[in-house]
PDB file of C-alpha atoms in Angstrom:
ATOM      1  CA  MET E   1      54.743 -13.539 -29.459  1.00  0.00           C
ATOM      2  CA  THR E   2      54.880 -10.589 -27.202  1.00  0.00           C
ATOM      3  CA  ALA E   3      52.285  -8.860 -28.738  1.00  0.00           C
ATOM      4  CA  ALA E   4      50.016 -12.187 -28.831  1.00  0.00           C
ATOM      5  CA  TRP E   5      50.885 -12.630 -25.114  1.00  0.00           C
ATOM      6  CA  ARG E   6      49.566  -9.283 -23.986  1.00  0.00           C
ATOM      7  CA  ARG E   7      46.420  -9.259 -26.032  1.00  0.00           C
ATOM      8  CA  ARG E   8      45.714 -12.579 -23.869  1.00  0.00           C
ATOM      9  CA  ILE E   9      46.562 -10.972 -20.811  1.00  0.00           C
ATOM     10  CA  GLY E  10      44.612  -7.577 -21.552  1.00  0.00           C
ATOM     11  CA  ALA E  11      41.237  -9.491 -22.828  1.00  0.00           C
ATOM     12  CA  ARG E  12      41.858 -11.773 -19.329  1.00  0.00           C
ATOM     13  CA  ALA E  13      42.328  -8.951 -17.575  1.00  0.00           C
ATOM     14  CA  ARG E  14      39.384  -7.050 -19.159  1.00  0.00           C
ATOM     15  CA  ARG E  15      36.519  -9.786 -18.665  1.00  0.00           C
ATOM     16  CA  TRP E  16      37.728 -10.287 -15.003  1.00  0.00           C
ATOM     17  CA  ALA E  17      37.238  -6.134 -14.890  1.00  0.00           C
ATOM     18  CA  LEU E  18      33.603  -6.577 -16.775  1.00  0.00           C
ATOM     19  CA  GLY E  19      32.335  -9.286 -14.860  1.00  0.00           C
ATOM     20  CA  ARG E  20      32.669  -7.064 -11.856  1.00  0.00           C
ATOM     21  CA  HIS E  21      29.756  -4.819 -12.608  1.00  0.00           C
ATOM     22  CA  GLU E  22      26.536  -4.940 -14.080  1.00  0.00           C
ATOM     23  CA  PRO E  23      25.768  -3.097 -18.009  1.00  0.00           C
ATOM     24  CA  ALA E  24      24.075   0.416 -17.429  1.00  0.00           C
ATOM     25  CA  ARG E  25      22.938   3.347 -19.481  1.00  0.00           C
ATOM     26  CA  THR E  26      24.456   5.802 -16.868  1.00  0.00           C
ATOM     27  CA  LEU E  27      27.284   5.487 -14.816  1.00  0.00           C
ATOM     28  CA  THR E  28      30.004   7.254 -12.466  1.00  0.00           C
ATOM     29  CA  LEU E  29      33.423   6.378 -12.029  1.00  0.00           C
ATOM     30  CA  THR E  30      34.256   5.872  -8.966  1.00  0.00           C
ATOM     31  CA  GLN E  31      37.243   4.051  -7.020  1.00  0.00           C
ATOM     32  CA  ASN E  32      36.273   0.701  -7.638  1.00  0.00           C
ATOM     33  CA  ARG E  33      36.045   1.001 -11.426  1.00  0.00           C
ATOM     34  CA  VAL E  34      39.270   3.328 -12.183  1.00  0.00           C
ATOM     35  CA  PHE E  35      42.744   1.265 -12.429  1.00  0.00           C
ATOM     36  CA  ILE E  36      45.832   3.251 -12.289  1.00  0.00           C
ATOM     37  CA  PHE E  37      49.419   1.817 -13.654  1.00  0.00           C
ATOM     38  CA  PRO E  38      52.897   3.103 -14.555  1.00  0.00           C
ATOM     39  CA  THR E  39      53.592   3.569 -18.294  1.00  0.00           C
ATOM     40  CA  ARG E  40      57.010   2.324 -19.413  1.00  0.00           C
ATOM     41  CA  ALA E  41      58.336   6.259 -19.230  1.00  0.00           C
ATOM     42  CA  GLY E  42      57.129   5.715 -15.824  1.00  0.00           C
ATOM     43  CA  PHE E  43      59.192   2.605 -14.981  1.00  0.00           C
ATOM     44  CA  TRP E  44      62.099   4.271 -16.409  1.00  0.00           C
ATOM     45  CA  PHE E  45      61.279   7.366 -14.206  1.00  0.00           C
ATOM     46  CA  LEU E  46      61.129   5.655 -11.190  1.00  0.00           C
ATOM     47  CA  PHE E  47      63.957   3.526 -11.698  1.00  0.00           C
ATOM     48  CA  THR E  48      66.102   6.763 -12.339  1.00  0.00           C
ATOM     49  CA  ALA E  49      64.635   8.340  -9.291  1.00  0.00           C
ATOM     50  CA  LEU E  50      65.657   5.102  -7.372  1.00  0.00           C
ATOM     51  CA  VAL E  51      69.241   4.998  -9.065  1.00  0.00           C
ATOM     52  CA  ILE E  52      69.653   8.582  -8.165  1.00  0.00           C
ATOM     53  CA  LEU E  53      68.575   7.766  -4.569  1.00  0.00           C
ATOM     54  CA  LEU E  54      71.395   4.574  -4.302  1.00  0.00           C
ATOM     55  CA  LEU E  55      73.991   6.993  -5.326  1.00  0.00           C
ATOM     56  CA  GLY E  56      73.216   9.781  -2.882  1.00  0.00           C
ATOM     57  CA  ILE E  57      72.928   6.924   0.057  1.00  0.00           C
ATOM     58  CA  ASN E  58      76.274   5.482  -1.323  1.00  0.00           C
ATOM     59  CA  TYR E  59      78.062   8.877  -1.569  1.00  0.00           C
ATOM     60  CA  GLU E  60      75.998  10.833   1.621  1.00  0.00           C
ATOM     61  CA  ASN E  61      75.636  13.596  -0.909  1.00  0.00           C
ATOM     62  CA  ASN E  62      72.361  15.950   0.235  1.00  0.00           C
ATOM     63  CA  LEU E  63      72.115  17.182  -2.897  1.00  0.00           C
ATOM     64  CA  VAL E  64      71.616  14.170  -4.660  1.00  0.00           C
ATOM     65  CA  TYR E  65      69.258  12.880  -1.835  1.00  0.00           C
ATOM     66  CA  ALA E  66      67.341  16.191  -2.727  1.00  0.00           C
ATOM     67  CA  VAL E  67      67.070  15.224  -6.192  1.00  0.00           C
ATOM     68  CA  SER E  68      65.949  11.890  -6.003  1.00  0.00           C
ATOM     69  CA  PHE E  69      63.014  13.151  -3.064  1.00  0.00           C
ATOM     70  CA  VAL E  70      61.892  15.650  -5.704  1.00  0.00           C
ATOM     71  CA  LEU E  71      61.716  13.061  -8.422  1.00  0.00           C
ATOM     72  CA  LEU E  72      60.031  10.537  -6.199  1.00  0.00           C
ATOM     73  CA  SER E  73      57.511  13.297  -4.864  1.00  0.00           C
ATOM     74  CA  LEU E  74      56.813  14.295  -8.535  1.00  0.00           C
ATOM     75  CA  PHE E  75      55.618  10.824  -9.134  1.00  0.00           C
ATOM     76  CA  VAL E  76      53.374   9.947  -6.482  1.00  0.00           C
ATOM     77  CA  VAL E  77      51.538  13.447  -6.958  1.00  0.00           C
ATOM     78  CA  SER E  78      51.091  12.334 -10.388  1.00  0.00           C
ATOM     79  CA  ILE E  79      49.527   9.288  -9.516  1.00  0.00           C
ATOM     80  CA  LEU E  80      47.030  11.564  -7.517  1.00  0.00           C
ATOM     81  CA  HIS E  81      46.360  13.860 -10.844  1.00  0.00           C
ATOM     82  CA  THR E  82      46.035  11.250 -13.305  1.00  0.00           C
ATOM     83  CA  TYR E  83      43.803   9.365 -11.020  1.00  0.00           C
ATOM     84  CA  SER E  84      41.574  12.710 -10.523  1.00  0.00           C
ATOM     85  CA  ASN E  85      41.779  12.929 -14.302  1.00  0.00           C
ATOM     86  CA  LEU E  86      38.975  10.094 -14.489  1.00  0.00           C
ATOM     87  CA  ALA E  87      37.443  10.077 -11.106  1.00  0.00           C
ATOM     88  CA  GLY E  88      33.976  11.705 -10.952  1.00  0.00           C
ATOM     89  CA  LEU E  89      33.203  11.550 -14.526  1.00  0.00           C
ATOM     90  CA  SER E  90      29.481  10.400 -15.736  1.00  0.00           C
ATOM     91  CA  ILE E  91      28.730   8.422 -18.615  1.00  0.00           C
ATOM     92  CA  THR E  92      25.544   8.327 -20.442  1.00  0.00           C
ATOM     93  CA  ALA E  93      24.677   6.271 -23.735  1.00  0.00           C
ATOM     94  CA  LEU E  94      22.518   8.516 -25.562  1.00  0.00           C
ATOM     95  CA  SER E  95      21.648   6.864 -28.854  1.00  0.00           C
ATOM     96  CA  ALA E  96      23.085   4.777 -31.433  1.00  0.00           C
ATOM     97  CA  ARG E  97      22.106   5.081 -35.149  1.00  0.00           C
ATOM     98  CA  PRO E  98      21.464   2.286 -37.327  1.00  0.00           C
ATOM     99  CA  CYS E  99      23.613   1.197 -40.527  1.00  0.00           C
ATOM    100  CA  LEU E 100      24.255  -1.686 -42.964  1.00  0.00           C
ATOM    101  CA  VAL E 101      26.719  -4.364 -42.046  1.00  0.00           C
ATOM    102  CA  GLY E 102      30.191  -3.290 -43.200  1.00  0.00           C
ATOM    103  CA  GLU E 103      29.341   0.689 -42.103  1.00  0.00           C
ATOM    104  CA  ASN E 104      30.386   2.179 -39.215  1.00  0.00           C
ATOM    105  CA  ALA E 105      27.300   2.624 -36.701  1.00  0.00           C
ATOM    106  CA  GLU E 106      27.330   5.704 -34.273  1.00  0.00           C
ATOM    107  CA  PHE E 107      27.237   5.794 -30.896  1.00  0.00           C
ATOM    108  CA  GLU E 108      26.371   9.158 -28.916  1.00  0.00           C
ATOM    109  CA  LEU E 109      27.733   9.540 -25.466  1.00  0.00           C
ATOM    110  CA  LEU E 110      27.400  12.139 -23.129  1.00  0.00           C
ATOM    111  CA  LEU E 111      30.009  12.816 -20.673  1.00  0.00           C
ATOM    112  CA  ARG E 112      29.433  15.164 -17.409  1.00  0.00           C
ATOM    113  CA  ALA E 113      31.844  16.087 -15.522  1.00  0.00           C
ATOM    114  CA  GLY E 114      32.003  15.688 -11.364  1.00  0.00           C
ATOM    115  CA  ARG E 115      31.775  19.157  -9.177  1.00  0.00           C
ATOM    116  CA  ARG E 116      34.048  21.193  -9.634  1.00  0.00           C
ATOM    117  CA  ARG E 117      36.584  18.928 -11.627  1.00  0.00           C
ATOM    118  CA  THR E 118      37.754  19.486 -14.865  1.00  0.00           C
ATOM    119  CA  TYR E 119      39.165  16.661 -17.351  1.00  0.00           C
ATOM    120  CA  GLU E 120      41.711  17.069 -19.798  1.00  0.00           C
ATOM    121  CA  ALA E 121      43.272  14.294 -22.492  1.00  0.00           C
ATOM    122  CA  LEU E 122      40.620  11.798 -22.316  1.00  0.00           C
ATOM    123  CA  GLN E 123      40.576   9.341 -25.115  1.00  0.00           C
ATOM    124  CA  LEU E 124      37.476   7.126 -25.407  1.00  0.00           C
ATOM    125  CA  SER E 125      37.346   4.344 -27.818  1.00  0.00           C
ATOM    126  CA  TRP E 126      35.722   0.887 -28.275  1.00  0.00           C
ATOM    127  CA  ILE E 127      38.191  -2.631 -27.937  1.00  0.00           C
ATOM    128  CA  GLU E 128      40.446  -2.344 -30.887  1.00  0.00           C
ATOM    129  CA  GLN E 129      39.242   1.338 -32.521  1.00  0.00           C
ATOM    130  CA  VAL E 130      40.347   4.228 -33.047  1.00  0.00           C
ATOM    131  CA  PRO E 131      40.090   6.712 -29.709  1.00  0.00           C
ATOM    132  CA  VAL E 132      38.538   9.757 -29.812  1.00  0.00           C
ATOM    133  CA  ASN E 133      40.006  12.416 -27.683  1.00  0.00           C
ATOM    134  CA  CYS E 134      38.198  15.301 -25.686  1.00  0.00           C
ATOM    135  CA  ASP E 135      38.548  17.663 -22.788  1.00  0.00           C
ATOM    136  CA  LEU E 136      35.800  19.018 -20.117  1.00  0.00           C
ATOM    137  CA  ILE E 137      37.353  22.153 -19.097  1.00  0.00           C
ATOM    138  CA  ASP E 138      35.244  24.799 -19.615  1.00  0.00           C
ATOM    139  CA  ASP E 139      31.833  23.126 -20.170  1.00  0.00           C
ATOM    140  CA  THR E 140      30.806  20.377 -17.634  1.00  0.00           C
ATOM    141  CA  GLU E 141      29.080  18.480 -20.324  1.00  0.00           C
ATOM    142  CA  ARG E 142      30.208  17.168 -24.132  1.00  0.00           C
ATOM    143  CA  ARG E 143      29.017  14.719 -26.622  1.00  0.00           C
ATOM    144  CA  VAL E 144      31.182  12.149 -28.243  1.00  0.00           C
ATOM    145  CA  ARG E 145      30.298  10.325 -31.189  1.00  0.00           C
ATOM    146  CA  LEU E 146      32.306   6.845 -31.370  1.00  0.00           C
ATOM    147  CA  TYR E 147      32.073   4.892 -34.519  1.00  0.00           C
ATOM    148  CA  ALA E 148      32.542   0.800 -34.781  1.00  0.00           C
ATOM    149  CA  PRO E 149      32.450  -1.311 -38.002  1.00  0.00           C
ATOM    150  CA  ALA E 150      29.069  -3.685 -37.561  1.00  0.00           C
ATOM    151  CA  THR E 151      30.086  -7.152 -38.284  1.00  0.00           C
ATOM    152  CA  GLU E 152      26.768  -8.759 -38.450  1.00  0.00           C
ATOM    153  CA  ARG E 153      22.741  -8.208 -39.028  1.00  0.00           C
ATOM    154  CA  GLY E 154      20.693  -7.589 -36.158  1.00  0.00           C
ATOM    155  CA  TRP E 155      20.960  -5.987 -32.914  1.00  0.00           C
ATOM    156  CA  TRP E 156      24.734  -5.388 -32.832  1.00  0.00           C
ATOM    157  CA  ARG E 157      26.804  -4.785 -29.297  1.00  0.00           C
ATOM    158  CA  PRO E 158      30.041  -2.610 -30.328  1.00  0.00           C
ATOM    159  CA  GLY E 159      31.908  -4.292 -26.877  1.00  0.00           C
ATOM    160  CA  ALA E 160      33.327  -2.609 -24.071  1.00  0.00           C
ATOM    161  CA  LEU E 161      33.957   0.969 -24.014  1.00  0.00           C
ATOM    162  CA  LEU E 162      37.768   2.022 -22.964  1.00  0.00           C
ATOM    163  CA  ILE E 163      37.957   5.518 -20.846  1.00  0.00           C
ATOM    164  CA  GLU E 164      42.066   6.372 -20.248  1.00  0.00           C
ATOM    165  CA  THR E 165      44.176   8.913 -19.639  1.00  0.00           C
ATOM    166  CA  HIS E 166      47.821   9.624 -19.115  1.00  0.00           C
ATOM    167  CA  TYR E 167      47.225  13.097 -18.036  1.00  0.00           C
ATOM    168  CA  PRO E 168      49.464  15.211 -16.555  1.00  0.00           C
ATOM    169  CA  LEU E 169      52.989  14.027 -17.239  1.00  0.00           C
ATOM    170  CA  GLY E 170      52.784  10.765 -18.867  1.00  0.00           C
ATOM    171  CA  LEU E 171      53.912   8.418 -16.233  1.00  0.00           C
ATOM    172  CA  LEU E 172      50.844   6.778 -15.519  1.00  0.00           C
ATOM    173  CA  ARG E 173      48.113   5.135 -16.886  1.00  0.00           C
ATOM    174  CA  ALA E 174      44.563   5.876 -15.957  1.00  0.00           C
ATOM    175  CA  TRP E 175      42.107   3.740 -17.518  1.00  0.00           C
ATOM    176  CA  THR E 176      38.328   1.659 -16.708  1.00  0.00           C
ATOM    177  CA  TRP E 177      36.242  -0.605 -19.361  1.00  0.00           C
ATOM    178  CA  LEU E 178      32.698  -0.488 -18.825  1.00  0.00           C
ATOM    179  CA  GLU E 179      29.761  -2.290 -20.078  1.00  0.00           C
ATOM    180  CA  THR E 180      27.194   0.872 -21.521  1.00  0.00           C
ATOM    181  CA  ASP E 181      24.674  -1.792 -23.015  1.00  0.00           C
ATOM    182  CA  PHE E 182      24.951   0.087 -25.660  1.00  0.00           C
ATOM    183  CA  ARG E 183      23.611  -1.760 -29.322  1.00  0.00           C
ATOM    184  CA  ALA E 184      22.920  -0.422 -33.284  1.00  0.00           C
ATOM    185  CA  LEU E 185      20.407  -2.255 -35.267  1.00  0.00           C
ATOM    186  CA  ALA E 186      22.642  -3.431 -38.551  1.00  0.00           C
ATOM    187  CA  TYR E 187      20.721  -3.709 -41.846  1.00  0.00           C
ATOM    188  CA  PRO E 188      21.854  -6.910 -44.015  1.00  0.00           C
ATOM    189  CA  ARG E 189      24.371  -5.604 -46.612  1.00  0.00           C
ATOM    190  CA  PRO E 190      22.684  -5.233 -49.778  1.00  0.00           C
ATOM    191  CA  LEU E 191      23.180  -7.594 -52.439  1.00  0.00           C
ATOM    192  CA  ALA E 192      23.129  -6.068 -56.124  1.00  0.00           C
ATOM    193  CA  GLY E 193      21.228  -7.803 -58.756  1.00  0.00           C
ATOM    194  CA  GLY E 194      18.447  -9.818 -59.772  1.00  0.00           C
ATOM    195  CA  LEU E 195      15.062  -8.186 -61.107  1.00  0.00           C
ATOM    196  CA  LEU E 196      11.947  -7.579 -59.527  1.00  0.00           C
ATOM    197  CA  PRO E 197       9.151 -10.172 -61.076  1.00  0.00           C
ATOM    198  CA  PRO E 198       6.585  -8.994 -63.280  1.00  0.00           C
ATOM    199  CA  GLY E 199       3.111  -8.437 -61.773  1.00  0.00           C
ATOM    200  CA  VAL E 200       3.977  -7.565 -58.098  1.00  0.00           C
ATOM    201  CA  GLY E 201       2.074  -4.595 -57.896  1.00  0.00           C
ATOM    202  CA  SER E 202      -1.179  -4.266 -55.456  1.00  0.00           C
ATOM    203  CA  GLY E 203      -3.296  -2.993 -58.331  1.00  0.00           C
ATOM    204  CA  GLU E 204      -5.020   0.035 -55.978  1.00  0.00           C
ATOM    205  CA  ARG E 205      -2.848   2.835 -57.537  1.00  0.00           C
ATOM    206  CA  GLY E 206      -0.669   3.282 -60.760  1.00  0.00           C
ATOM    207  CA  THR E 207       0.476   5.568 -63.229  1.00  0.00           C
ATOM    208  CA  VAL E 208       0.886   5.733 -67.299  1.00  0.00           C
ATOM    209  CA  ALA E 209       3.511   3.206 -67.577  1.00  0.00           C
ATOM    210  CA  SER E 210       3.121   3.786 -71.661  1.00  0.00           C
ATOM    211  CA  GLY E 211       1.673   6.281 -74.448  1.00  0.00           C
ATOM    212  CA  ARG E 212      -0.344   3.287 -76.199  1.00  0.00           C
ATOM    213  CA  GLY E 213      -2.212   0.765 -74.399  1.00  0.00           C
ATOM    214  CA  SER E 214      -5.970  -0.611 -74.342  1.00  0.00           C
ATOM    215  CA  GLU E 215      -7.530   0.491 -70.926  1.00  0.00           C
ATOM    216  CA  ASP E 216      -7.950   4.101 -70.553  1.00  0.00           C
ATOM    217  CA  PHE E 217      -9.110   6.889 -72.959  1.00  0.00           C
ATOM    218  CA  ALA E 218      -6.268   9.659 -73.003  1.00  0.00           C
ATOM    219  CA  GLY E 219      -7.328  11.636 -75.541  1.00  0.00           C
ATOM    220  CA  LEU E 220      -7.403  11.987 -79.750  1.00  0.00           C
ATOM    221  CA  GLU E 221      -4.341  12.120 -82.436  1.00  0.00           C
ATOM    222  CA  THR E 222      -4.838  12.771 -86.232  1.00  0.00           C
ATOM    223  CA  TYR E 223      -5.074   9.292 -87.583  1.00  0.00           C
ATOM    224  CA  GLN E 224      -2.308   7.649 -89.578  1.00  0.00           C
ATOM    225  CA  LYS E 225      -2.335   5.142 -91.657  1.00  0.00           C
ATOM    226  CA  GLY E 226      -1.773   1.544 -90.257  1.00  0.00           C
ATOM    227  CA  MET E 227      -3.964   2.440 -86.943  1.00  0.00           C
ATOM    228  CA  SER E 228      -6.626   0.163 -86.268  1.00  0.00           C
ATOM    229  CA  PRO E 229     -10.397   1.363 -87.385  1.00  0.00           C
ATOM    230  CA  ARG E 230     -11.892   0.617 -84.165  1.00  0.00           C
ATOM    231  CA  HIS E 231     -10.212   3.567 -82.709  1.00  0.00           C
ATOM    232  CA  ILE E 232     -11.423   6.129 -85.411  1.00  0.00           C
ATOM    233  CA  ALA E 233     -13.596   8.846 -83.604  1.00  0.00           C
ATOM    234  CA  TRP E 234     -16.622   8.857 -85.711  1.00  0.00           C
ATOM    235  CA  LYS E 235     -18.576  11.633 -83.642  1.00  0.00           C
ATOM    236  CA  GLN E 236     -15.406  14.176 -84.519  1.00  0.00           C
ATOM    237  CA  LEU E 237     -15.311  12.886 -88.022  1.00  0.00           C
ATOM    238  CA  ALA E 238     -19.445  13.594 -88.228  1.00  0.00           C
ATOM    239  CA  ALA E 239     -19.300  16.833 -86.860  1.00  0.00           C
ATOM    240  CA  GLY E 240     -16.622  17.480 -89.569  1.00  0.00           C
ATOM    241  CA  GLN E 241     -13.362  17.935 -87.152  1.00  0.00           C
ATOM    242  CA  GLY E 242     -11.341  15.726 -89.670  1.00  0.00           C
ATOM    243  CA  LEU E 243     -10.350  12.125 -89.096  1.00  0.00           C
ATOM    244  CA  HIS E 244      -8.856  11.452 -85.700  1.00  0.00           C
ATOM    245  CA  ALA E 245      -8.343   8.077 -83.592  1.00  0.00           C
ATOM    246  CA  LYS E 246      -8.687   7.564 -79.915  1.00  0.00           C
ATOM    247  CA  GLN E 247      -5.956   7.452 -77.356  1.00  0.00           C
ATOM    248  CA  PHE E 248      -5.494   4.777 -74.840  1.00  0.00           C
ATOM    249  CA  VAL E 249      -2.776   4.312 -72.429  1.00  0.00           C
ATOM    250  CA  ASP E 250      -2.236   1.348 -69.828  1.00  0.00           C
ATOM    251  CA  HIS E 251      -1.442   1.691 -66.277  1.00  0.00           C
ATOM    252  CA  ALA E 252       1.133   0.417 -64.176  1.00  0.00           C
ATOM    253  CA  ASP E 253       1.187  -0.386 -60.431  1.00  0.00           C
ATOM    254  CA  GLU E 254       3.053   2.039 -58.188  1.00  0.00           C
ATOM    255  CA  GLN E 255       3.025  -0.043 -55.318  1.00  0.00           C
ATOM    256  CA  LEU E 256       5.467  -2.870 -55.108  1.00  0.00           C
ATOM    257  CA  TRP E 257       6.046  -5.963 -53.126  1.00  0.00           C
ATOM    258  CA  LEU E 258       8.890  -7.068 -52.028  1.00  0.00           C
ATOM    259  CA  ASP E 259       8.772 -10.998 -51.786  1.00  0.00           C
ATOM    260  CA  TRP E 260      10.309 -13.417 -49.751  1.00  0.00           C
ATOM    261  CA  THR E 261       9.630 -15.994 -52.291  1.00  0.00           C
ATOM    262  CA  PHE E 262      11.510 -13.672 -54.873  1.00  0.00           C
ATOM    263  CA  TRP E 263      14.646 -15.315 -55.694  1.00  0.00           C
ATOM    264  CA  PRO E 264      14.473 -18.832 -54.435  1.00  0.00           C
ATOM    265  CA  GLU E 265      17.966 -20.065 -55.557  1.00  0.00           C
ATOM    266  CA  LEU E 266      19.464 -17.836 -52.426  1.00  0.00           C
ATOM    267  CA  GLU E 267      20.580 -18.755 -49.379  1.00  0.00           C
ATOM    268  CA  THR E 268      18.440 -17.018 -46.503  1.00  0.00           C
ATOM    269  CA  GLU E 269      21.370 -13.991 -46.107  1.00  0.00           C
ATOM    270  CA  GLN E 270      21.774 -13.232 -49.763  1.00  0.00           C
ATOM    271  CA  ARG E 271      18.138 -13.323 -49.918  1.00  0.00           C
ATOM    272  CA  LEU E 272      18.078 -10.476 -47.253  1.00  0.00           C
ATOM    273  CA  SER E 273      20.542  -8.766 -48.778  1.00  0.00           C
ATOM    274  CA  ARG E 274      18.907  -8.759 -52.221  1.00  0.00           C
ATOM    275  CA  LEU E 275      15.580  -7.766 -50.256  1.00  0.00           C
ATOM    276  CA  CYS E 276      17.573  -4.964 -48.778  1.00  0.00           C
ATOM    277  CA  TYR E 277      19.318  -3.710 -51.943  1.00  0.00           C
ATOM    278  CA  TRP E 278      15.926  -3.377 -53.665  1.00  0.00           C
ATOM    279  CA  THR E 279      14.312  -1.784 -50.578  1.00  0.00           C
ATOM    280  CA  LEU E 280      17.182   0.982 -51.077  1.00  0.00           C
ATOM    281  CA  ARG E 281      16.365   1.438 -54.784  1.00  0.00           C
ATOM    282  CA  LEU E 282      12.897   1.762 -54.599  1.00  0.00           C
ATOM    283  CA  ALA E 283      13.074   4.036 -51.938  1.00  0.00           C
ATOM    284  CA  GLU E 284      15.416   5.873 -53.454  1.00  0.00           C
ATOM    285  CA  GLN E 285      13.182   6.171 -56.604  1.00  0.00           C
ATOM    286  CA  GLY E 286      10.425   7.261 -54.616  1.00  0.00           C
ATOM    287  CA  VAL E 287       8.212   4.466 -55.489  1.00  0.00           C
ATOM    288  CA  GLU E 288       5.804   2.705 -52.950  1.00  0.00           C
ATOM    289  CA  TYR E 289       6.427  -0.647 -51.637  1.00  0.00           C
ATOM    290  CA  GLY E 290       5.799  -3.226 -49.053  1.00  0.00           C
ATOM    291  CA  LEU E 291       7.525  -6.274 -47.828  1.00  0.00           C
ATOM    292  CA  ARG E 292       6.135  -9.943 -47.220  1.00  0.00           C
ATOM    293  CA  LEU E 293       8.122 -12.343 -44.984  1.00  0.00           C
ATOM    294  CA  PRO E 294       7.757 -15.255 -43.122  1.00  0.00           C
ATOM    295  CA  GLY E 295       5.045 -14.447 -40.336  1.00  0.00           C
ATOM    296  CA  VAL E 296       5.864 -11.006 -41.451  1.00  0.00           C
ATOM    297  CA  GLU E 297       3.623  -8.411 -43.515  1.00  0.00           C
ATOM    298  CA  ILE E 298       4.334  -4.486 -43.776  1.00  0.00           C
ATOM    299  CA  ALA E 299       1.973  -2.742 -46.242  1.00  0.00           C
ATOM    300  CA  PRO E 300       3.275  -0.895 -49.158  1.00  0.00           C
ATOM    301  CA  GLY E 301       4.380   2.774 -48.098  1.00  0.00           C
ATOM    302  CA  SER E 302       7.137   5.236 -48.517  1.00  0.00           C
ATOM    303  CA  GLY E 303       9.290   7.653 -46.641  1.00  0.00           C
ATOM    304  CA  GLY E 304      12.168   7.755 -43.854  1.00  0.00           C
ATOM    305  CA  ARG E 305      10.025   6.064 -41.094  1.00  0.00           C
ATOM    306  CA  HIS E 306       8.638   3.528 -43.692  1.00  0.00           C
ATOM    307  CA  ARG E 307      12.139   2.561 -45.069  1.00  0.00           C
ATOM    308  CA  HIS E 308      13.456   1.788 -41.384  1.00  0.00           C
ATOM    309  CA  GLN E 309      10.757  -0.311 -40.990  1.00  0.00           C
ATOM    310  CA  VAL E 310      11.220  -2.561 -43.832  1.00  0.00           C
ATOM    311  CA  LEU E 311      15.086  -2.689 -43.096  1.00  0.00           C
ATOM    312  CA  ARG E 312      14.302  -3.086 -39.600  1.00  0.00           C
ATOM    313  CA  ALA E 313      12.237  -6.436 -40.342  1.00  0.00           C
ATOM    314  CA  LEU E 314      14.723  -7.609 -43.097  1.00  0.00           C
ATOM    315  CA  ALA E 315      17.792  -6.797 -39.573  1.00  0.00           C
ATOM    316  CA  LEU E 316      15.426  -9.044 -37.431  1.00  0.00           C
ATOM    317  CA  HIS E 317      14.194 -11.588 -39.070  1.00  0.00           C
ATOM    318  CA  GLY E 318      14.933 -14.987 -37.816  1.00  0.00           C
ATOM    319  CA  GLN E 319      16.059 -13.728 -34.836  1.00  0.00           C
ATOM    320  CA  ALA E 320      14.311 -13.691 -31.158  1.00  0.00           C
ATOM    321  CA  SER E 321      14.370 -10.360 -30.293  1.00  0.00           C
ATOM    322  CA  GLN E 322      12.268  -8.270 -33.055  1.00  0.00           C
TER     323      GLN E 322
END
């Protein structure tokens, strides 16, 4: 019950904090963005210092006074150091790597230290994700990669970025939430199964599909009983080279089309997932393939760029921002 209330209060505070600033690609942490509050250990530390102070007042003992003042001073100094461990830090959203739905999308950030500043024990994470720890002591810049699972296809946003620190004593927590305008492209989750309908090639290019066919002459072979008399090589027989038969082969198209009309029994998302599965499979086999969706046609091709183009079309199908 307590945890639920804490999450609810935290979510409301986060919405309030994020609503104060517009999303940005690059930003610098200033006094307006950094929050600071005692941790549980900090509250106990402060309570202990106040109890010691009350004992000093009650017994009028200078040594007890000194101990309580030292502890309180240490707490105040910790406030300044904890705040300084975030102030002046610049964060730049660099890039996001596409992924399949259900996989972790990779986001790369650049941290840049303020002038003559060092930063220790920083923690960065997306909401409810495992934090990444880093320091900026010897370097003025550092690239940090964060991961978050993509939950839906299309342009997917990981949410707010949390940056926090408990440096140096763990008595206080300084943190900030940032809306970085980061987004990653999430391809449909592959759905295995189905077969490509026959005759889906383009008819422009091809490879040998079988050793025996009827289209193109491929060579001679020794005539054997049961072969068609129409394939007998009469010229070679007349030249005294023996009885041979002409060998023909058929060609199959190497370029394939993935069409929206395949598998009409599937729902839209399942159909996109099935097309995604075949896209990955054909790309792995090195086959040239194209894609036909309602309003979209991508000519057959191969390679990583073509694969991304096809997967992007599948990811953004039916969405406004293509």
